[in-house]
PDB file of C-alpha atoms in Angstrom:
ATOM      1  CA  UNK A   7     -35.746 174.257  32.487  1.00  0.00           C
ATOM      2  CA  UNK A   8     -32.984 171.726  30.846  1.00  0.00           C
ATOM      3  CA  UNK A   9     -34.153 169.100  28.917  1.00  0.00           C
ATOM      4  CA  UNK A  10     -32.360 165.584  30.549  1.00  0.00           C
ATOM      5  CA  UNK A  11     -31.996 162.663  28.357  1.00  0.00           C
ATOM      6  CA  UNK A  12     -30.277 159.775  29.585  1.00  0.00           C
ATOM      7  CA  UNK A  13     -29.772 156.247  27.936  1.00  0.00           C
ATOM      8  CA  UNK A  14     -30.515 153.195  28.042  1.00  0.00           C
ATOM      9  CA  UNK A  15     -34.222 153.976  29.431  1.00  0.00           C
ATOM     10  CA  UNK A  16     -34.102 150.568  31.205  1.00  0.00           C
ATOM     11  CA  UNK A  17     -31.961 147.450  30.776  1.00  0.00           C
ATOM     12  CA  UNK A  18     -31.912 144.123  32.705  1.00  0.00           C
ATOM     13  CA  UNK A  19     -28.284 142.574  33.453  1.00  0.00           C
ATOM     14  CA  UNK A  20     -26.334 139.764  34.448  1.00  0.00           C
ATOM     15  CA  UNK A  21     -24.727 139.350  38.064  1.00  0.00           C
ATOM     16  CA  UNK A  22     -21.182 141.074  38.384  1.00  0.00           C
ATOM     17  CA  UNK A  23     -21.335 142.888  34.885  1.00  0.00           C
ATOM     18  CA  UNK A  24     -21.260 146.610  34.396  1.00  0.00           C
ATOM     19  CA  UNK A  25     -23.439 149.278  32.411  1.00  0.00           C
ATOM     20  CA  UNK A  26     -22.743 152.562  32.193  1.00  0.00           C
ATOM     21  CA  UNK A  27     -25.432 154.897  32.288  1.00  0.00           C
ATOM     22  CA  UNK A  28     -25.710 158.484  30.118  1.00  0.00           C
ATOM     23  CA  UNK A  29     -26.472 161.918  31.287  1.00  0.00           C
ATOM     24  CA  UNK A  30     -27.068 164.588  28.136  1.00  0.00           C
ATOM     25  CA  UNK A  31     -28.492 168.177  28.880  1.00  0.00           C
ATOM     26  CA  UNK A  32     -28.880 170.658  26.369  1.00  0.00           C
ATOM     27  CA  UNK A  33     -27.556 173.214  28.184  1.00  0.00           C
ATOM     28  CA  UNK A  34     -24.351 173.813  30.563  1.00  0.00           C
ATOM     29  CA  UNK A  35     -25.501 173.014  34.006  1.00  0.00           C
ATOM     30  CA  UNK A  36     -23.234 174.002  36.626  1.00  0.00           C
ATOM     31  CA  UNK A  37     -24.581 170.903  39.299  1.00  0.00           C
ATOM     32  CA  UNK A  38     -24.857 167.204  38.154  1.00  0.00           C
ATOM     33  CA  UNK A  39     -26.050 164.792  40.250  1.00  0.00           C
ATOM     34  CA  UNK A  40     -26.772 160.983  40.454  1.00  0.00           C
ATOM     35  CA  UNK A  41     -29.559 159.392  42.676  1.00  0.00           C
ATOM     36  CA  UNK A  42     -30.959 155.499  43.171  1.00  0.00           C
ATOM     37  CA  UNK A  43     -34.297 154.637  43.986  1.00  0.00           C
ATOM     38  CA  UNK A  44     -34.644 151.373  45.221  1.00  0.00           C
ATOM     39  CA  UNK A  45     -38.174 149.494  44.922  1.00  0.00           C
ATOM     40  CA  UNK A  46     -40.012 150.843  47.516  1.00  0.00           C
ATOM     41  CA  UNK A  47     -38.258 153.662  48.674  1.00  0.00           C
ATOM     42  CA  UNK A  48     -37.510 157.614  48.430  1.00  0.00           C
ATOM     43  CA  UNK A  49     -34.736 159.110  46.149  1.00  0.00           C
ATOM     44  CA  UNK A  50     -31.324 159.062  47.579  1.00  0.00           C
ATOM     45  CA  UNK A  51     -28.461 160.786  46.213  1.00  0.00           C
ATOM     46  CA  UNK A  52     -25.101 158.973  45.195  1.00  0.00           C
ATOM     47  CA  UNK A  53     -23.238 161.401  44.526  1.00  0.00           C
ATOM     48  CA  UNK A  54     -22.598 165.144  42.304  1.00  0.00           C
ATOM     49  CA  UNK A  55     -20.517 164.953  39.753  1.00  0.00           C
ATOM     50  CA  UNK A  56     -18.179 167.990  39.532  1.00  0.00           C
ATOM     51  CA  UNK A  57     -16.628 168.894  36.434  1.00  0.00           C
ATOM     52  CA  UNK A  58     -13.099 168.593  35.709  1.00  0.00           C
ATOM     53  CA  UNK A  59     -12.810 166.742  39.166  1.00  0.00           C
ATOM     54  CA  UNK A  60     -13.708 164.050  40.865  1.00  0.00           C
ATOM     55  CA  UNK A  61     -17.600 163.088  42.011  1.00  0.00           C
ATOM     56  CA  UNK A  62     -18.080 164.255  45.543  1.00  0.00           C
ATOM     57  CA  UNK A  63     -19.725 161.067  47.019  1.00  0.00           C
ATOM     58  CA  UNK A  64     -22.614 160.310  49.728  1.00  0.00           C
ATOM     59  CA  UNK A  65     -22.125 157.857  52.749  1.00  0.00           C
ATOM     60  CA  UNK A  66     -22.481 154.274  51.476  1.00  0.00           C
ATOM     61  CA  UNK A  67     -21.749 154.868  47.918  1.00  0.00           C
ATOM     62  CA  UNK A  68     -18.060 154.656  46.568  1.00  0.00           C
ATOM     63  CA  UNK A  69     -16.324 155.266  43.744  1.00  0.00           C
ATOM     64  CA  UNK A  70     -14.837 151.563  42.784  1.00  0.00           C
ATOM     65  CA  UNK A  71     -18.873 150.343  42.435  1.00  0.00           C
ATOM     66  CA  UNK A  72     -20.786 153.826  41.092  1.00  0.00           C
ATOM     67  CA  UNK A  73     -17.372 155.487  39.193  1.00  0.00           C
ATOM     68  CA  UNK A  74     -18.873 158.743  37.670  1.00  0.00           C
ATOM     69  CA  UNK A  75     -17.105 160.885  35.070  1.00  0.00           C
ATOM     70  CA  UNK A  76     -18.129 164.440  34.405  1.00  0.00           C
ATOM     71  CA  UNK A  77     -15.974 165.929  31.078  1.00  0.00           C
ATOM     72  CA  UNK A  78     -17.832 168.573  30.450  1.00  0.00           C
ATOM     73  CA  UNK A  79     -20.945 170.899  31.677  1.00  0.00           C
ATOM     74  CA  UNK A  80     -23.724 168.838  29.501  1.00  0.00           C
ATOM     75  CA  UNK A  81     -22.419 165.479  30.392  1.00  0.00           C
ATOM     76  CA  UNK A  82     -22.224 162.851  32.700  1.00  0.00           C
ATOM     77  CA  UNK A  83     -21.659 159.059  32.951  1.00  0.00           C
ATOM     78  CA  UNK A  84     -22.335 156.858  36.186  1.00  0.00           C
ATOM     79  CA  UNK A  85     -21.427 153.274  35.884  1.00  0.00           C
ATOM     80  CA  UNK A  86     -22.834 150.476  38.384  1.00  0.00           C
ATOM     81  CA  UNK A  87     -20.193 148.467  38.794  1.00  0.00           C
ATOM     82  CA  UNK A  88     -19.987 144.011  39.795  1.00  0.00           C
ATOM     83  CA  UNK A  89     -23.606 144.178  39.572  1.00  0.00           C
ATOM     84  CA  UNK A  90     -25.944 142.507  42.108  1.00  0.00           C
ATOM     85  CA  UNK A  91     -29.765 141.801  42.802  1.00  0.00           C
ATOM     86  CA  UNK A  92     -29.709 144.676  45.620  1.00  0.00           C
ATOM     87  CA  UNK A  93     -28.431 146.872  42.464  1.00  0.00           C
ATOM     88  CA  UNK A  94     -31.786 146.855  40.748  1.00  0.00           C
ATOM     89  CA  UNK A  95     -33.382 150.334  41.114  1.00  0.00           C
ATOM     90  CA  UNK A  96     -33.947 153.415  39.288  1.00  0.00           C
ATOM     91  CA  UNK A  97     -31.397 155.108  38.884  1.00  0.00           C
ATOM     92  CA  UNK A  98     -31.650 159.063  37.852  1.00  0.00           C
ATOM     93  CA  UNK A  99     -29.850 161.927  36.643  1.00  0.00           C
ATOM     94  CA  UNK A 100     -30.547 165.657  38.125  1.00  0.00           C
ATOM     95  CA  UNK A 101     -28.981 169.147  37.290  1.00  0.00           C
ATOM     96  CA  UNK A 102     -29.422 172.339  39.164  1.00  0.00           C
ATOM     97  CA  UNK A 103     -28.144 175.508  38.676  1.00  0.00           C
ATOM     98  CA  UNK A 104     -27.736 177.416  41.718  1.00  0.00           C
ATOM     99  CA  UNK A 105     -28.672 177.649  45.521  1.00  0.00           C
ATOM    100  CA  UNK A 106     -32.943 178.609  45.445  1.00  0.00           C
ATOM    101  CA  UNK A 107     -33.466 176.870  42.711  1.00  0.00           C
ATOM    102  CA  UNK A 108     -35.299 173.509  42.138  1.00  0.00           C
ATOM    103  CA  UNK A 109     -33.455 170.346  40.664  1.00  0.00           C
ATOM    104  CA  UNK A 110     -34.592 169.076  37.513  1.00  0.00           C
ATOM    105  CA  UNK A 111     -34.427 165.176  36.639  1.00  0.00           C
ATOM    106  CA  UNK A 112     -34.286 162.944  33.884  1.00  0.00           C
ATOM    107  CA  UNK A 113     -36.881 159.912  33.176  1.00  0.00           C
ATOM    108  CA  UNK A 114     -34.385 157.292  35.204  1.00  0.00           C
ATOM    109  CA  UNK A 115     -32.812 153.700  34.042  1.00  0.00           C
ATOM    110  CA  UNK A 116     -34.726 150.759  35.046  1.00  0.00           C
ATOM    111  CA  UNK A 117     -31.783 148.384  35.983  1.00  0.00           C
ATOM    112  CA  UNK A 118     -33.347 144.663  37.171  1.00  0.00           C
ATOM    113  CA  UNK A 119     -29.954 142.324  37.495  1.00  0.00           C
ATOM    114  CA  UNK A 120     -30.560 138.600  37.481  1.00  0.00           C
TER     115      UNK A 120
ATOM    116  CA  UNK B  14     -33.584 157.660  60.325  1.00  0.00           C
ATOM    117  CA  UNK B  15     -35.510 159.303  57.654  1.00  0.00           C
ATOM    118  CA  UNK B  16     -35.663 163.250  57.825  1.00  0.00           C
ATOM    119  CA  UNK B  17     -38.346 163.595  55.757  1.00  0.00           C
ATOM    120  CA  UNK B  18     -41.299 161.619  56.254  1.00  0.00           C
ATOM    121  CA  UNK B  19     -44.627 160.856  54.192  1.00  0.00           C
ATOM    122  CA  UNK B  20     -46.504 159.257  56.511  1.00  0.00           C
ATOM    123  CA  UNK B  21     -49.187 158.621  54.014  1.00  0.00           C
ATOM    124  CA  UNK B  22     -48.357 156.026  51.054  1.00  0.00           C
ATOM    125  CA  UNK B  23     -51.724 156.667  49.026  1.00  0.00           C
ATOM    126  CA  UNK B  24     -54.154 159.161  49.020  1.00  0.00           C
ATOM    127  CA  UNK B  25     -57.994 159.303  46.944  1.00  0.00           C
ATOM    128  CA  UNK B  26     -59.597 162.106  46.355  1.00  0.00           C
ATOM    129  CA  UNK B  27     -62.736 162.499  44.139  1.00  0.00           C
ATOM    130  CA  UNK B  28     -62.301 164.600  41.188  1.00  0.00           C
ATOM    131  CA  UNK B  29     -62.893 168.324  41.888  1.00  0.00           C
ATOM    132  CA  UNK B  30     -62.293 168.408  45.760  1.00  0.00           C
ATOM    133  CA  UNK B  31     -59.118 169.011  47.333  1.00  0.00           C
ATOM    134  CA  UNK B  32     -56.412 166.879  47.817  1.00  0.00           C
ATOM    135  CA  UNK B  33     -54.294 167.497  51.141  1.00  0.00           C
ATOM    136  CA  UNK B  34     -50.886 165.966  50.655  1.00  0.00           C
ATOM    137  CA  UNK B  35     -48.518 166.419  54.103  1.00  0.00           C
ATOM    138  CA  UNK B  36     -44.867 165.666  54.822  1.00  0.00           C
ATOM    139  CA  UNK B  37     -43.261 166.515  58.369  1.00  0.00           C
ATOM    140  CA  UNK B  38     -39.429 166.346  58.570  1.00  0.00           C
ATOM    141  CA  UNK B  39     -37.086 166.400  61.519  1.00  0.00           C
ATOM    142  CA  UNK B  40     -33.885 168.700  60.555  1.00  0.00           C
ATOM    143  CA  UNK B  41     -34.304 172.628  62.009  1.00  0.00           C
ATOM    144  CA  UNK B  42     -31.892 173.468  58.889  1.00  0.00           C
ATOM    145  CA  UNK B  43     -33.663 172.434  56.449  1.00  0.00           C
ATOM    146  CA  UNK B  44     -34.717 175.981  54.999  1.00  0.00           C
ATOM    147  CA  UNK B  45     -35.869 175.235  51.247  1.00  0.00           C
ATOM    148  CA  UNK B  46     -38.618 172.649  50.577  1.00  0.00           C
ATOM    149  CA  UNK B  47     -39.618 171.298  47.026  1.00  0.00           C
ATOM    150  CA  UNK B  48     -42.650 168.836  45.418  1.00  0.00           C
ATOM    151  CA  UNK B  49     -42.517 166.999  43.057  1.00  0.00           C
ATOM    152  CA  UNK B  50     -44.724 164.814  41.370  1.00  0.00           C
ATOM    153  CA  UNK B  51     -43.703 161.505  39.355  1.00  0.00           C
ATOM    154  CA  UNK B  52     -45.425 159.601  37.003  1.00  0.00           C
ATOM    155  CA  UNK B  53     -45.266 155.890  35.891  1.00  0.00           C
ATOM    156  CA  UNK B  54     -41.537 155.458  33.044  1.00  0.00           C
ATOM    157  CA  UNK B  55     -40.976 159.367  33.837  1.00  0.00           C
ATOM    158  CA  UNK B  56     -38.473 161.127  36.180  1.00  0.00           C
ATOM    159  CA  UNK B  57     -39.887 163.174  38.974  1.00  0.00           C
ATOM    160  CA  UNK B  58     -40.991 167.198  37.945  1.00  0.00           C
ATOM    161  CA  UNK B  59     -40.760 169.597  40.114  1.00  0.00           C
ATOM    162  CA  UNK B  60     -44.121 171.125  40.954  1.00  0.00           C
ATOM    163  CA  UNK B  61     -44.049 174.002  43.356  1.00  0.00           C
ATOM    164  CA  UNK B  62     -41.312 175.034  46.235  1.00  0.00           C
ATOM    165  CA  UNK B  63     -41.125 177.390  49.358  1.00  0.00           C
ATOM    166  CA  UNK B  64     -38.611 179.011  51.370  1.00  0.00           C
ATOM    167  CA  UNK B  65     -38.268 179.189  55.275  1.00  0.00           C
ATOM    168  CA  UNK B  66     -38.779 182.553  54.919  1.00  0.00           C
ATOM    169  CA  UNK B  67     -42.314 182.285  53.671  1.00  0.00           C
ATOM    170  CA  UNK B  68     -45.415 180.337  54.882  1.00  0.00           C
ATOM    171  CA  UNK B  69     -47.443 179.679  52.177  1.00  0.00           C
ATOM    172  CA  UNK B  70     -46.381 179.793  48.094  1.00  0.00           C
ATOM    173  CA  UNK B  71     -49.210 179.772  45.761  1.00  0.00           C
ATOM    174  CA  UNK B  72     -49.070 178.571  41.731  1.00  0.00           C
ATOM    175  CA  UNK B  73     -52.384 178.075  40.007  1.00  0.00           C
ATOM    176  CA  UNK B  74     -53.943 175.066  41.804  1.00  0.00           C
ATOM    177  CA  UNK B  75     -51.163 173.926  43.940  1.00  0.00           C
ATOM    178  CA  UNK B  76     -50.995 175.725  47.343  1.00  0.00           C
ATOM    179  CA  UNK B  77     -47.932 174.944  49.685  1.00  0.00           C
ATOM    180  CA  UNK B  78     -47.990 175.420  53.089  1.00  0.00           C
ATOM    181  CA  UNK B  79     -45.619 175.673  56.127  1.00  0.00           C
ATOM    182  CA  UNK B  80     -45.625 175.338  59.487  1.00  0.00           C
ATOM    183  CA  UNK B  81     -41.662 175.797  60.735  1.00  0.00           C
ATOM    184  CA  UNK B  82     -42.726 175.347  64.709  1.00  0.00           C
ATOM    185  CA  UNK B  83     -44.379 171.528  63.577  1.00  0.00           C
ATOM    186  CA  UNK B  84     -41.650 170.884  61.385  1.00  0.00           C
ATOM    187  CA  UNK B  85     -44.788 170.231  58.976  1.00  0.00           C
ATOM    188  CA  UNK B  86     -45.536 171.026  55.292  1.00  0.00           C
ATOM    189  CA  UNK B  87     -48.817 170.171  53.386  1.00  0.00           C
ATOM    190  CA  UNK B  88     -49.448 170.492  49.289  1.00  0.00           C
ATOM    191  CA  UNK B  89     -53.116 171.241  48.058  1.00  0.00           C
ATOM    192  CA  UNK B  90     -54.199 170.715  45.246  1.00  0.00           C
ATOM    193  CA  UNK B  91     -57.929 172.633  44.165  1.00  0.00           C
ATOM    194  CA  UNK B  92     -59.643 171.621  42.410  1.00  0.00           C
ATOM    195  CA  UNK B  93     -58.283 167.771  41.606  1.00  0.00           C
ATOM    196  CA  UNK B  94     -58.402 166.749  38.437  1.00  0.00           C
ATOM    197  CA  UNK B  95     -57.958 162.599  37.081  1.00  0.00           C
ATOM    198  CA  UNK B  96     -54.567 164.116  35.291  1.00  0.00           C
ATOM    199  CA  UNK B  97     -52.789 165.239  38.841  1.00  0.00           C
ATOM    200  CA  UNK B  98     -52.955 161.101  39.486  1.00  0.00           C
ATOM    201  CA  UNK B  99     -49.134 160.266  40.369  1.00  0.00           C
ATOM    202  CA  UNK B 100     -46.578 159.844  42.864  1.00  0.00           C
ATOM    203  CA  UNK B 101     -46.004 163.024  45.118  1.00  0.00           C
ATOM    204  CA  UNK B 102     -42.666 163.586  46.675  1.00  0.00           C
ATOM    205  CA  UNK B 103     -42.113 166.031  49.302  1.00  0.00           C
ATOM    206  CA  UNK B 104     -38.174 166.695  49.357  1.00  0.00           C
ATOM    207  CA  UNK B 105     -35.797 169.140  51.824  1.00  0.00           C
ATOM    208  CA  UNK B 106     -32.546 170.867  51.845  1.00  0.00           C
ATOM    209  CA  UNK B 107     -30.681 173.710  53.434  1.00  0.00           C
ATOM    210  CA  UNK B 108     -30.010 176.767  51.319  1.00  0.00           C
ATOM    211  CA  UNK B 109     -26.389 176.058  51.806  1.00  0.00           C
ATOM    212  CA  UNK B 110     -26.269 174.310  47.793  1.00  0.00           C
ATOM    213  CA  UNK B 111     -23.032 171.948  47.620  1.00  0.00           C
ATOM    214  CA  UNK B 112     -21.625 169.689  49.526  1.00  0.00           C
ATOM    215  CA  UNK B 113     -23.683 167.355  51.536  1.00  0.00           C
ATOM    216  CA  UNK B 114     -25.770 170.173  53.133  1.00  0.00           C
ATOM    217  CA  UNK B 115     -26.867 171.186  50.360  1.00  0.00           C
ATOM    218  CA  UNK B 116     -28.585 167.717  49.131  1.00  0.00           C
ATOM    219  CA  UNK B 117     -31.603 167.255  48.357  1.00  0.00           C
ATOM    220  CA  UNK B 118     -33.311 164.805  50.765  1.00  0.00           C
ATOM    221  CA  UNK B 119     -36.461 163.046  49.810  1.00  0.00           C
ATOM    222  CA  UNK B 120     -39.617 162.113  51.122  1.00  0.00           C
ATOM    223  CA  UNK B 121     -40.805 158.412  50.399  1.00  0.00           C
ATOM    224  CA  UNK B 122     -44.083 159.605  47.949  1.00  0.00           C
ATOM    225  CA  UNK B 123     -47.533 159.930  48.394  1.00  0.00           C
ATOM    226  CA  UNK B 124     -49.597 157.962  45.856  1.00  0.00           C
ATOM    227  CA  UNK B 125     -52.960 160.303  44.929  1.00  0.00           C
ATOM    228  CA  UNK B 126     -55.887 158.627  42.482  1.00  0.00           C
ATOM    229  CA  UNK B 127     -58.173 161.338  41.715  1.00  0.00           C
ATOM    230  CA  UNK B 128     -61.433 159.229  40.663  1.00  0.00           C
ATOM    231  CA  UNK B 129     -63.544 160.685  37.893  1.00  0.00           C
TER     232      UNK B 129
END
């Protein structure tokens, strides 16, 4: 499967900054997708992030707080935007290839905001 | 309302029994199910996955089973070992990939400790 790196590993932020998170793979992936998990809670997808076009997003994420970018097949960017608090979670990239086939994920950014 | 439910946040098992993990969901299109376990500072790895079509998907020690009338699926892992301590995740989607259908939709984690 593709290796996933993604930077920082964990950071802790002011209130109503911004960080912008990395995706690498070392391989073109045809799906890219971003997910939160919250303290407590199950993985739950923000959005995929479609090459060339804009990130198709989930109900109750939107694009002004989590803009994504997507320039190429190995790469991705998600940015938490005005952070808060209630934005403290993991936060992780995951790439699939096609329909059958199990999604792979990277090791996450620990975000705590203060 | 969650789709996919772990009703069981921790599980122990002593080293070299079994270890029943279960996870029950509510959507009749769900048709492709997925584990995955997650360690402490790592992402989640997938771990083993079965189709609607089948009922039971076997790799090494890790058995998956499913019932499609309960809505139910169950992991087992034989014999436990100290190393499969970690956070399990049972997670769903339909086979239609793209597009909100086609999301992956996750179970909150079963925690096993498999005591020495």
């Amino acid at each position: 499967s593709a290796v996933i790196s993604q930077k920082p590993s964990r950071d802790i932020c002011q209130r109503g900054t911004s960080l912008t998170i990395q995706c690498q793979v070392d391989s073109q992936v045809t799906m890219m997708f971003w997910y939160r998990q919250q303290p407590g809670q199950s993985l739950t997808l923000i959005a995929t992030a479609n090459q060339g076009s804009e990130a198709t997003y989930e109900s109750g994420f939107v694009i002004d707080k989590f803009p994504i970018s997507r320039p190429n097949l190995t790469f991705s960017t998600l940015t938490v935007s005005n952070m808060s608090p209630e934005d403290s979670s993991i936060y992780l990239c995951s790439v699939g290839e096609r329909w059958g086939q199990p999604q792979h994920f990277g090791d996450g950014t620990r975000l705590s905001i203060l | 309302d969650q789709q996919v439910k772990q009703n069981s946040p921790s599980l122990s098992v002593q080293e070299g029994r079994i270890s029943i993990l279960n996870c029950d969901y509510t959507n009749s299109m769900f048709d492709y199910f997925l584990w995955y376990k997650k360690y402490p500072a790592e992402g989640p790895t997938f771990l083993i996955s079965i189709s609607s079509i089948k009922d039971k998907n076997e790799d090494g020690r890790f058995t998956v089973f499913l019932n499609k009338s309960a809505k139910h699926l169950s992991l087992h892992i034989v014999p436990s070992q100290p190393g499969d301590s970690a956070v399990y995740f049972c997670a769903a989607r339909t086979m239609n990939y793209g597009g909100s259908q086609g999301n992956l939709i996750f179970g909150k984690g079963t925690k096993l400790s498999v005591k020495p």
